[in-house]
Amino acid sequence: MPKKIAAGNWKMNGLRAALGEARAIAEGAPSGIVTLLCPPATLLAAMPEGLATGGQCCHTNETGAHTGDVSAEMLADAGATYCITGHSERRADHGERDADVLAQTEAAWRAGLTAILCIGETLEQREAGRTLDVLSAQLAGSLPEGATAENTVVAYEPVWAIGTGKVASPEQVAEVHDALRAQVGPDMSLLYGGSVKAANAADIFELGNVDGALVGGASLRAADFLPIAEALAAR
Ligand code: 13P
């Protein structure tokens, strides 16, 4: 059975003053699911007990002359057990391509982290009817050999639904997740991400092949994130 995961991606948000929200999330996290926060690397070591934590990306090397980068081993050393790889914002802002995402995913594994590998189509690709082909190619290009339900989670994040308030419809999510399930096997967790809020979470979690969510904006506050985690736990 896939693990149920309510994951928050804080992106480039969060000073130490935000640790109170993380504590409130840890204290209110429902049992029976993984509640996970991926804060900026600067906050990882200060995150409270009672939560799983993850990085948002990693360098592919363990150490070296790479000013400003953070390795998967450093994330693990700071307490992380997960690392997001291939987020569309990394692809857009830093030119990360499928081969880079594959290498980062292998680096995450090397450090003992579970990779949360993100894939997603643009609006243009969806409107051209290419969604399933694009996603299948991204997965083929970025999921390393040796992926298992223990070391990898796949997150479907349509680029047009991220931070836009436009959540994919249950039919759109179901179509993609059913296709992904056929590609990755029965046990790997499949998360949906893109404008997930308390108000739409339950409808998404009802879908058979959705095992949780990767939440951006609504993960910054306990009052917004805990109802999403609760909706997942209640499914
Ligand atoms: P939003 O929930 O803010 O749309 O962000 C989704 C996301 O990119 C999570 O990784």
mmCIF file of N, CA and C and ligand atoms in Angstrom, residues 9 11 84 87-89 118 157 161-165 193-197 214-218, ligand 1:
data_model
loop_
_atom_site.group_PDB
_atom_site.id
_atom_site.type_symbol
_atom_site.label_atom_id
_atom_site.label_comp_id
_atom_site.label_asym_id
_atom_site.label_seq_id
_atom_site.Cartn_x
_atom_site.Cartn_y
_atom_site.Cartn_z
ATOM 1 N N ASN A 9 5.598 22.409 0.887
ATOM 2 C CA ASN A 9 6.805 22.977 0.290
ATOM 3 C C ASN A 9 6.776 24.476 0.570
ATOM 4 N N LYS A 11 8.992 26.578 -0.150
ATOM 5 C CA LYS A 11 9.694 27.356 -1.187
ATOM 6 C C LYS A 11 10.606 28.377 -0.496
ATOM 7 N N ILE A 84 12.798 17.100 -2.271
ATOM 8 C CA ILE A 84 12.085 17.353 -3.532
ATOM 9 C C ILE A 84 13.116 17.407 -4.654
ATOM 10 N N HIS A 87 11.339 20.075 -9.113
ATOM 11 C CA HIS A 87 10.210 21.016 -9.041
ATOM 12 C C HIS A 87 10.249 21.945 -10.257
ATOM 13 N N SER A 88 9.080 22.279 -10.777
ATOM 14 C CA SER A 88 9.044 23.083 -12.012
ATOM 15 C C SER A 88 9.689 24.456 -11.817
ATOM 16 N N GLU A 89 9.672 24.951 -10.568
ATOM 17 C CA GLU A 89 10.341 26.246 -10.328
ATOM 18 C C GLU A 89 11.857 26.107 -10.450
ATOM 19 N N CYS A 118 9.168 15.590 -8.933
ATOM 20 C CA CYS A 118 8.036 16.360 -9.468
ATOM 21 C C CYS A 118 8.046 16.359 -10.993
ATOM 22 N N GLU A 157 2.522 17.830 -10.558
ATOM 23 C CA GLU A 157 2.235 19.237 -10.337
ATOM 24 C C GLU A 157 2.090 19.953 -11.680
ATOM 25 N N ALA A 161 -1.179 25.049 -12.602
ATOM 26 C CA ALA A 161 -1.989 25.032 -11.379
ATOM 27 C C ALA A 161 -1.193 25.489 -10.158
ATOM 28 N N ILE A 162 0.100 25.759 -10.338
ATOM 29 C CA ILE A 162 0.940 26.107 -9.191
ATOM 30 C C ILE A 162 0.838 27.593 -8.892
ATOM 31 N N GLY A 163 0.359 27.902 -7.700
ATOM 32 C CA GLY A 163 0.312 29.294 -7.253
ATOM 33 C C GLY A 163 -0.685 30.148 -8.018
ATOM 34 N N THR A 164 -1.555 29.518 -8.782
ATOM 35 C CA THR A 164 -2.482 30.276 -9.628
ATOM 36 C C THR A 164 -3.912 30.253 -9.094
ATOM 37 N N GLY A 165 -4.162 29.366 -8.116
ATOM 38 C CA GLY A 165 -5.532 29.195 -7.653
ATOM 39 C C GLY A 165 -6.354 28.304 -8.565
ATOM 40 N N GLY A 193 -0.036 18.146 -6.647
ATOM 41 C CA GLY A 193 0.295 19.485 -6.173
ATOM 42 C C GLY A 193 -0.158 20.535 -7.157
ATOM 43 N N GLY A 194 -0.619 21.682 -6.628
ATOM 44 C CA GLY A 194 -1.077 22.781 -7.471
ATOM 45 C C GLY A 194 -2.342 23.356 -6.880
ATOM 46 N N SER A 195 -2.187 24.437 -6.103
ATOM 47 C CA SER A 195 -3.333 25.143 -5.510
ATOM 48 C C SER A 195 -4.211 24.251 -4.637
ATOM 49 N N VAL A 196 -3.586 23.280 -3.944
ATOM 50 C CA VAL A 196 -4.365 22.480 -2.984
ATOM 51 C C VAL A 196 -4.649 23.348 -1.758
ATOM 52 N N LYS A 197 -5.916 23.352 -1.361
ATOM 53 C CA LYS A 197 -6.378 24.110 -0.189
ATOM 54 C C LYS A 197 -7.296 23.209 0.613
ATOM 55 N N LEU A 214 1.259 17.723 -2.383
ATOM 56 C CA LEU A 214 2.424 18.584 -2.192
ATOM 57 C C LEU A 214 1.885 20.009 -2.262
ATOM 58 N N VAL A 215 1.908 20.676 -1.127
ATOM 59 C CA VAL A 215 1.180 21.926 -0.953
ATOM 60 C C VAL A 215 2.172 23.076 -0.816
ATOM 61 N N GLY A 216 1.952 24.143 -1.577
ATOM 62 C CA GLY A 216 2.803 25.319 -1.453
ATOM 63 C C GLY A 216 2.204 26.324 -0.479
ATOM 64 N N GLY A 217 1.515 27.318 -1.024
ATOM 65 C CA GLY A 217 1.016 28.441 -0.224
ATOM 66 C C GLY A 217 0.249 28.033 1.024
ATOM 67 N N ALA A 218 -0.589 27.005 0.901
ATOM 68 C CA ALA A 218 -1.430 26.618 2.038
ATOM 69 C C ALA A 218 -0.676 25.773 3.071
HETATM 70 P P1 13P B 1 0.772 26.016 -4.503
HETATM 71 O O1 13P B 1 0.108 25.065 -3.544
HETATM 72 O O2 13P B 1 1.135 27.327 -3.861
HETATM 73 O O3 13P B 1 0.032 26.132 -5.783
HETATM 74 O O4 13P B 1 2.206 25.360 -4.867
HETATM 75 C C1 13P B 1 2.248 24.035 -5.269
HETATM 76 C C2 13P B 1 3.655 23.605 -5.339
HETATM 77 O O5 13P B 1 4.400 24.024 -6.213
HETATM 78 C C3 13P B 1 4.159 22.685 -4.307
HETATM 79 O O6 13P B 1 5.418 22.199 -4.619
#
